[in-house]
N, CA, C and O of each residue as an XYZ file, in Angstrom:
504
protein
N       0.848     -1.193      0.000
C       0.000      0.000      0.000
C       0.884      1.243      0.000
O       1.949      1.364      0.607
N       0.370      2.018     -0.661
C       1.511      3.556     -0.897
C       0.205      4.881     -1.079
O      -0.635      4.844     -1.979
N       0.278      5.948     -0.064
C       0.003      6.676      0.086
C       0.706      8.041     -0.369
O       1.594      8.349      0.425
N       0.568      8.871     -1.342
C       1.780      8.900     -1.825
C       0.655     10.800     -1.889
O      -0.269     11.144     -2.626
N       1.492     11.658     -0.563
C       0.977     13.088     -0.386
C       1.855     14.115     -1.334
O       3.045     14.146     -1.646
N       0.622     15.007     -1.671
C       1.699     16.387     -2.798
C       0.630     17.453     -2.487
O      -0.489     17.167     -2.061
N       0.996     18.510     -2.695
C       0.497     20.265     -2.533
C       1.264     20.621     -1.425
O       1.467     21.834     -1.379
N       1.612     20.170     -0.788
C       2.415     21.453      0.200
C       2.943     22.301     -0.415
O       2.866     22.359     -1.642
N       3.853     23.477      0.597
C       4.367     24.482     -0.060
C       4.718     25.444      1.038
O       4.844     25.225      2.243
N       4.852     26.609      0.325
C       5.478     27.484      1.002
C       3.454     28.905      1.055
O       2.532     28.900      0.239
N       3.522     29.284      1.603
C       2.317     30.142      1.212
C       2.322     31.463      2.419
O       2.814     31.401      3.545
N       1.743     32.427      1.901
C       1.271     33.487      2.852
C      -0.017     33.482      3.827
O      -0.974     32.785      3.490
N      -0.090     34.339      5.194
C      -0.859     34.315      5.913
C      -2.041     34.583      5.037
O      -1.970     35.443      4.159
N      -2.937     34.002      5.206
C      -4.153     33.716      4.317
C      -4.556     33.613      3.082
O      -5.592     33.865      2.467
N      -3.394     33.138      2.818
C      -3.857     32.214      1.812
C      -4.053     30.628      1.702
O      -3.766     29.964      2.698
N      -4.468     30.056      0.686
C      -4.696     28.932      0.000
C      -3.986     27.488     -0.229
O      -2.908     27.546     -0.820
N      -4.282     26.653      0.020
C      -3.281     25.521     -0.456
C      -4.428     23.985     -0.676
O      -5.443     23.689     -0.045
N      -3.870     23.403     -1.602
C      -4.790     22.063     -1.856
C      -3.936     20.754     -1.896
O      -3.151     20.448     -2.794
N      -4.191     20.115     -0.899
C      -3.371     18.681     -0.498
C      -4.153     17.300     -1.138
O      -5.195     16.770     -0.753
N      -3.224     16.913     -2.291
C      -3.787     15.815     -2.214
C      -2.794     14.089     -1.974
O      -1.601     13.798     -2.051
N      -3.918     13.388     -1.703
C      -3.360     12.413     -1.044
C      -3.928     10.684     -2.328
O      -5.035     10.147     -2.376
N      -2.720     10.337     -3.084
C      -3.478      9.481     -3.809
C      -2.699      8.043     -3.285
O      -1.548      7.847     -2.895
N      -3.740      7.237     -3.442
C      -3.435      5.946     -2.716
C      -3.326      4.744     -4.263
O      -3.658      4.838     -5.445
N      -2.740      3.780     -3.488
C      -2.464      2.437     -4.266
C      -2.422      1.530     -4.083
O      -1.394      1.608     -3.411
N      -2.714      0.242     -4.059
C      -2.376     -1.443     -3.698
C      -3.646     -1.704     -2.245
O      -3.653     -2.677     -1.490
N      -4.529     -0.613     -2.213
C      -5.934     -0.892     -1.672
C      -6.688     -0.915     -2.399
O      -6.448     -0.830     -3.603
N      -8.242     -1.080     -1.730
C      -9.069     -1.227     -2.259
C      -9.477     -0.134     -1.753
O      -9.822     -0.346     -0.591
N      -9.708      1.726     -2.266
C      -9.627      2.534     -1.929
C     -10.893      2.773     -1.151
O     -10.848      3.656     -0.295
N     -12.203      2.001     -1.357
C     -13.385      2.345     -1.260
C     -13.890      1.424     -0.138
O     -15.072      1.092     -0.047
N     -13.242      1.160      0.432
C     -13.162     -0.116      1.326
C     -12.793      0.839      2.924
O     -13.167      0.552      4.062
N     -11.968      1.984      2.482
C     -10.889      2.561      3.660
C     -11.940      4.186      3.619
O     -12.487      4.782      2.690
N     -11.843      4.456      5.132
C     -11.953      5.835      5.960
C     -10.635      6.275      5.356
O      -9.929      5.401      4.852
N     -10.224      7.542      5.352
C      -9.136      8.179      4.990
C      -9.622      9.552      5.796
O     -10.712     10.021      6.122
N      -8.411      9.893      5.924
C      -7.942     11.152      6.935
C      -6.937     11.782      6.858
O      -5.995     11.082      6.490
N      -6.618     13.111      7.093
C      -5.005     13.829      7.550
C      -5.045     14.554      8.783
O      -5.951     15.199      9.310
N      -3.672     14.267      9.185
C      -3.094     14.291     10.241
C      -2.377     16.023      9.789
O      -2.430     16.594      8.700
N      -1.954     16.335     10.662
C      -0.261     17.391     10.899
C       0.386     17.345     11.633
O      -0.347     17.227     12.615
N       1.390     17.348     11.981
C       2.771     17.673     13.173
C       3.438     18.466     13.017
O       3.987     18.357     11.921
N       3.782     19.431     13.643
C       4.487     20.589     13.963
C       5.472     20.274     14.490
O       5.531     19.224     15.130
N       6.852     21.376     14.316
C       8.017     20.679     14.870
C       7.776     21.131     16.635
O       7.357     22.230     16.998
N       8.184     19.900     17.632
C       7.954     19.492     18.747
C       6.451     19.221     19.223
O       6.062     18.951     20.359
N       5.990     19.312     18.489
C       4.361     19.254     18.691
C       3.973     17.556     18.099
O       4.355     17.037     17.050
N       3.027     16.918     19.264
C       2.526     15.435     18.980
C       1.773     15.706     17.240
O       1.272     16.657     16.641
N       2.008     14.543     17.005
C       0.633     14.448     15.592
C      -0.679     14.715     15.812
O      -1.154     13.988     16.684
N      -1.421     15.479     15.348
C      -3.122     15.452     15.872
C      -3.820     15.521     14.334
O      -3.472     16.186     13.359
N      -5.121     14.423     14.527
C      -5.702     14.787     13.205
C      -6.510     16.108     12.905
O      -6.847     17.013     13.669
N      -6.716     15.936     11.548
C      -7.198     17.314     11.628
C      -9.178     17.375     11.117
O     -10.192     17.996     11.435
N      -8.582     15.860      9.802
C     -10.153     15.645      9.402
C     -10.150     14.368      9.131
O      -9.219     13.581      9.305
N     -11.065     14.184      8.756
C     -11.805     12.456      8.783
C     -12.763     11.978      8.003
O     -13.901     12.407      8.194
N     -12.564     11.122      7.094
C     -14.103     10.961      5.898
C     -14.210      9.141      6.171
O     -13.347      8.310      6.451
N     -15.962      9.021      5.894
C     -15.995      7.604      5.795
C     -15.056      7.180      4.365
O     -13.983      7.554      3.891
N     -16.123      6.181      3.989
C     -15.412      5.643      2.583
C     -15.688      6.216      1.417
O     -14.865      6.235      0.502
N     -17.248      6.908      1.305
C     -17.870      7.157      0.231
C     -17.857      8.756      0.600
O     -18.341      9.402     -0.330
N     -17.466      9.512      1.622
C     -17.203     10.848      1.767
C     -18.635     11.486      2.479
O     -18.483     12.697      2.644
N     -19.864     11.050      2.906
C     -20.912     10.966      3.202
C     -20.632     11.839      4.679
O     -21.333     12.794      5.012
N     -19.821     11.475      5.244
C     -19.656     11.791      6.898
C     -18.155     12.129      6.864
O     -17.213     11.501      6.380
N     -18.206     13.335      7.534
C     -16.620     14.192      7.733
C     -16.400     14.791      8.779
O     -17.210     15.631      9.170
N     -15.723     14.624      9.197
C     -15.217     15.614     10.619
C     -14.296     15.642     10.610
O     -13.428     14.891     10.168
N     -14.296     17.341     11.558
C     -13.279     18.335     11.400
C     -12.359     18.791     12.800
O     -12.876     19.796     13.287
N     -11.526     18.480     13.336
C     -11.089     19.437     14.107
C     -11.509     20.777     14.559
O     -12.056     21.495     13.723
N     -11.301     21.310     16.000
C     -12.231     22.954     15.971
C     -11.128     23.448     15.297
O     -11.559     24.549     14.952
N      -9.703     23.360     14.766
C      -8.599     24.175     13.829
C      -9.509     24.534     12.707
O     -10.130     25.565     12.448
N      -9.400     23.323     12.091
C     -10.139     23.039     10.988
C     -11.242     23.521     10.209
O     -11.273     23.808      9.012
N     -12.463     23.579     11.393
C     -13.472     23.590     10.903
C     -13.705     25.231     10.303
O     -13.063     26.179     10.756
N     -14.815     25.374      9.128
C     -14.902     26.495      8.604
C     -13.984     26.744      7.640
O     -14.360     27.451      6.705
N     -12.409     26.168      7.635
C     -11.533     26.635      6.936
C     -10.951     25.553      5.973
O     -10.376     25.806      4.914
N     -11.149     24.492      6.413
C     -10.454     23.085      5.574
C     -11.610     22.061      5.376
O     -12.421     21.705      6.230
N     -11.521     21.644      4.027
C     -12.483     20.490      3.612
C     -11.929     19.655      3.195
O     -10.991     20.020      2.486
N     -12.082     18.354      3.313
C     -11.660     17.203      3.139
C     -12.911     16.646      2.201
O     -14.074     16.664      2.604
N     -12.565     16.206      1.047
C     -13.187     15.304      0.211
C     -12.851     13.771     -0.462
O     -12.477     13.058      0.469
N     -12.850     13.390     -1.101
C     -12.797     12.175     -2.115
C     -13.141     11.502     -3.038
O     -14.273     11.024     -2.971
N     -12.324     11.219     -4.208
C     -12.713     11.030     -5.034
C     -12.677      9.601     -5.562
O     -12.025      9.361     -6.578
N     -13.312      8.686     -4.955
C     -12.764      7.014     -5.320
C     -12.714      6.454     -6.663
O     -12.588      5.235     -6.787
N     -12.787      7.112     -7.550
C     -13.238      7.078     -9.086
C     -11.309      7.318     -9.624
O     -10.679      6.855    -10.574
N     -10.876      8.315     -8.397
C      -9.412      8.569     -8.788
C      -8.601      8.012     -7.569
O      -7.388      8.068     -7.772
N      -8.925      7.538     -6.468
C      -8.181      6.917     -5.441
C      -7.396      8.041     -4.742
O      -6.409      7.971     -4.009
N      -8.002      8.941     -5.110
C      -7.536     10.164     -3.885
C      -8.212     11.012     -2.975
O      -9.301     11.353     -3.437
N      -7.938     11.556     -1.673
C      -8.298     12.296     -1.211
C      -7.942     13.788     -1.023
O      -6.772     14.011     -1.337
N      -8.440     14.576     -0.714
C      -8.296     16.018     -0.701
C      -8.066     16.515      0.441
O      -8.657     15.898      1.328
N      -7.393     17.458      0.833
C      -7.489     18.666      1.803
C      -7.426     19.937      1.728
O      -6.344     20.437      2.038
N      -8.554     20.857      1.297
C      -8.712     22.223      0.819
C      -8.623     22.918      2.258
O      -9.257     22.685      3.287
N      -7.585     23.882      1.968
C      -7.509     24.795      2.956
C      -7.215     26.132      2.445
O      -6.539     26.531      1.497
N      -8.129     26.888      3.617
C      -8.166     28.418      3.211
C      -8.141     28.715      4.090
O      -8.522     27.941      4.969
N      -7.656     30.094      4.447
C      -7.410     30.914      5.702
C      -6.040     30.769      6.292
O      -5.987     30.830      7.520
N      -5.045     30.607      5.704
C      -4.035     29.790      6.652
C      -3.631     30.755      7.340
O      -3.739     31.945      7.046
N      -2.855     30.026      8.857
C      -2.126     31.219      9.100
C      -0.694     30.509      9.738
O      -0.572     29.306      9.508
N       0.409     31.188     10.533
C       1.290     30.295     10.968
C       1.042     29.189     11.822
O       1.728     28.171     11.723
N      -0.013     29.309     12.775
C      -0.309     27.921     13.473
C      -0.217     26.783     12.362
O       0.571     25.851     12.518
N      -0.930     26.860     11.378
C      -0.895     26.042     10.454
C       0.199     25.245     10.012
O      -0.117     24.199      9.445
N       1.460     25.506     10.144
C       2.607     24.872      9.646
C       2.784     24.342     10.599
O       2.709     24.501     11.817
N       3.303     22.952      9.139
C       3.257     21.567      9.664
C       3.289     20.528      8.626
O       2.888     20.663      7.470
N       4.016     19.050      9.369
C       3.716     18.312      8.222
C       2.671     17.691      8.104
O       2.100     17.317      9.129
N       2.122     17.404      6.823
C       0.679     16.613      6.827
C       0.638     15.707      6.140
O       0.815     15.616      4.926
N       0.296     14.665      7.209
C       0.225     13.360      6.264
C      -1.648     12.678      6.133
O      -2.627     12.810      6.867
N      -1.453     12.076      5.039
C      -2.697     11.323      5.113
C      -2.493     10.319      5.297
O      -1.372      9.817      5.230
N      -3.912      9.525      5.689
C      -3.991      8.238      6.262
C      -5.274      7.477      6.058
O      -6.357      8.053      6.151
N      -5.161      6.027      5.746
C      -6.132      5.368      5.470
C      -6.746      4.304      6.468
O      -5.762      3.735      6.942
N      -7.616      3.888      6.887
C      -7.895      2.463      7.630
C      -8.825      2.010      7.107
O      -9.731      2.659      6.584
N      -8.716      0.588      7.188
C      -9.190     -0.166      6.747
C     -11.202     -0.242      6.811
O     -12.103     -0.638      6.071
N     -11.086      0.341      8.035
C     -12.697      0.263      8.291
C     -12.870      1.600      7.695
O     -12.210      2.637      7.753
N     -14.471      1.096      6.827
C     -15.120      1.746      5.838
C     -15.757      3.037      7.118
O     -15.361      4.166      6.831
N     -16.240      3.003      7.821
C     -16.596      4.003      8.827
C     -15.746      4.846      9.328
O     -14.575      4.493      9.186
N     -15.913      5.852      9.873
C     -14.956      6.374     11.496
C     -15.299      6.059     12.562
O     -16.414      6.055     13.082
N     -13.945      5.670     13.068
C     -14.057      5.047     14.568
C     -12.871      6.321     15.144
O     -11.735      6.561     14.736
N     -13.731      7.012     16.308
C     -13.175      7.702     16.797
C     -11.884      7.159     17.882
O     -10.990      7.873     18.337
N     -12.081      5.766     18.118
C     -10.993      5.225     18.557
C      -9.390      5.134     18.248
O      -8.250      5.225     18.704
N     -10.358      4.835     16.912
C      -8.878      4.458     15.794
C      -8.267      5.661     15.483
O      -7.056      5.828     15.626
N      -9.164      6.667     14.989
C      -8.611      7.828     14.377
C      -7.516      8.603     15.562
O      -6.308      8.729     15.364
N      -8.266      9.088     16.848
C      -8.038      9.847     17.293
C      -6.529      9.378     18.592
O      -5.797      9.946     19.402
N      -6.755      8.167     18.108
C      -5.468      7.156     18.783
C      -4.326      7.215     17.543
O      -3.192      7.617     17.803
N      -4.473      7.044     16.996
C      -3.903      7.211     15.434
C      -3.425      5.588     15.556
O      -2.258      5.228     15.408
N      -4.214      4.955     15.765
C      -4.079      3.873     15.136
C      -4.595      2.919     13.609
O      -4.840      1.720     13.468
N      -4.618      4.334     12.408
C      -5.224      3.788     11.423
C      -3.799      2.828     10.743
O      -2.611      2.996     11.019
N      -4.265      2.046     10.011
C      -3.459      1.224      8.928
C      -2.695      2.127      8.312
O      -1.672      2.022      8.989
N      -2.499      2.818      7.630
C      -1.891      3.308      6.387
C      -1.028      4.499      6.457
O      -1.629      5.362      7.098
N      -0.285      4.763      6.207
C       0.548      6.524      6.245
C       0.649      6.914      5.654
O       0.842      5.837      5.090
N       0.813      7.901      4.577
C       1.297      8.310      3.709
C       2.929      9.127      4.418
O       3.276      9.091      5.599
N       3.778      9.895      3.104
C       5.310     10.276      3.710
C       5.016     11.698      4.119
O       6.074     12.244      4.434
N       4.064     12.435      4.224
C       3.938     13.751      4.624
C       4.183     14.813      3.370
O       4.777     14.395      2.376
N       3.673     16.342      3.427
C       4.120     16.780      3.090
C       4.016     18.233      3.535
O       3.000     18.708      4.043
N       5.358     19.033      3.263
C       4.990     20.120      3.971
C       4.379     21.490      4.070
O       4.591     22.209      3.094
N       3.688     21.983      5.019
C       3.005     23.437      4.464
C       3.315     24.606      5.896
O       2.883     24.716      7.043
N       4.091     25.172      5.216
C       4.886     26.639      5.305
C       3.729     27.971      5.141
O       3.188     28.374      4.111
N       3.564     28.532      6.736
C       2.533     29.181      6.336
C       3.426     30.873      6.456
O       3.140     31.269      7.586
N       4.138     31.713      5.917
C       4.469     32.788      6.456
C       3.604     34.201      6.965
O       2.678     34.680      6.310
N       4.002     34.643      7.999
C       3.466     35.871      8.064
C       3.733     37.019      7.699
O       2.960     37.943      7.953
């Protein structure tokens, strides 16, 4: 399985950035998918969360209002639209898949899903 993250970047305080996260050697429609961030010295925390078919999403209070998470299983990827950024925001972000078609707030928020992707990074300047 290869999770394989791109859009990071470098960007200004409020602006824009679109993360996507495309997967391989699953059965994409089978898996919850999610992204995470980590900040340097800061634990990993997720940020959002989709079932399989994108039906049910949740957001972090960071998050919410400003970042959408979608999916497209037709292309085996997921999304992370973000607007508003500001420096809290920087960080690396990885996505992540598990196996269960639902969210389990267990799994997620333990970060015990299956899958990782290698991160990528987003540079928010002020």
């Amino acid at each position: 399985v290869q999770l394989q993250a791109s859009g990071g970047g470098l960007v200004q305080t409020g602006g824009s950035l679109r993360l996507s996260c495309l997967a391989s050697g699953l059965t994409f429609d089978d898996h919850s998918a999610g992204w995470f961030r980590q900040a340097p010295g800061k634990d990993r925390e997720l940020v959002a969360v989709t079932n399989w078919d994108g039906t049910y999403r949740k957001y972090e209070k960071m998050a919410e209002g400003r970042f959408t998470i979608s999916r497209d299983n037709s292309r085996n990827t997921v999304i992370l639209e973000m607007h508003s950024l500001n420096p809290d925001d920087t960080a690396v972000y990885y996505c992540a898949m598990d196996k269960s078609a639902a969210v389990y707030d267990s799994i997620w928020y333990q970060k015990r899903v299956d899958y990782w992707g290698q991160g990528t990074q987003v540079t928010v300047s002020s």
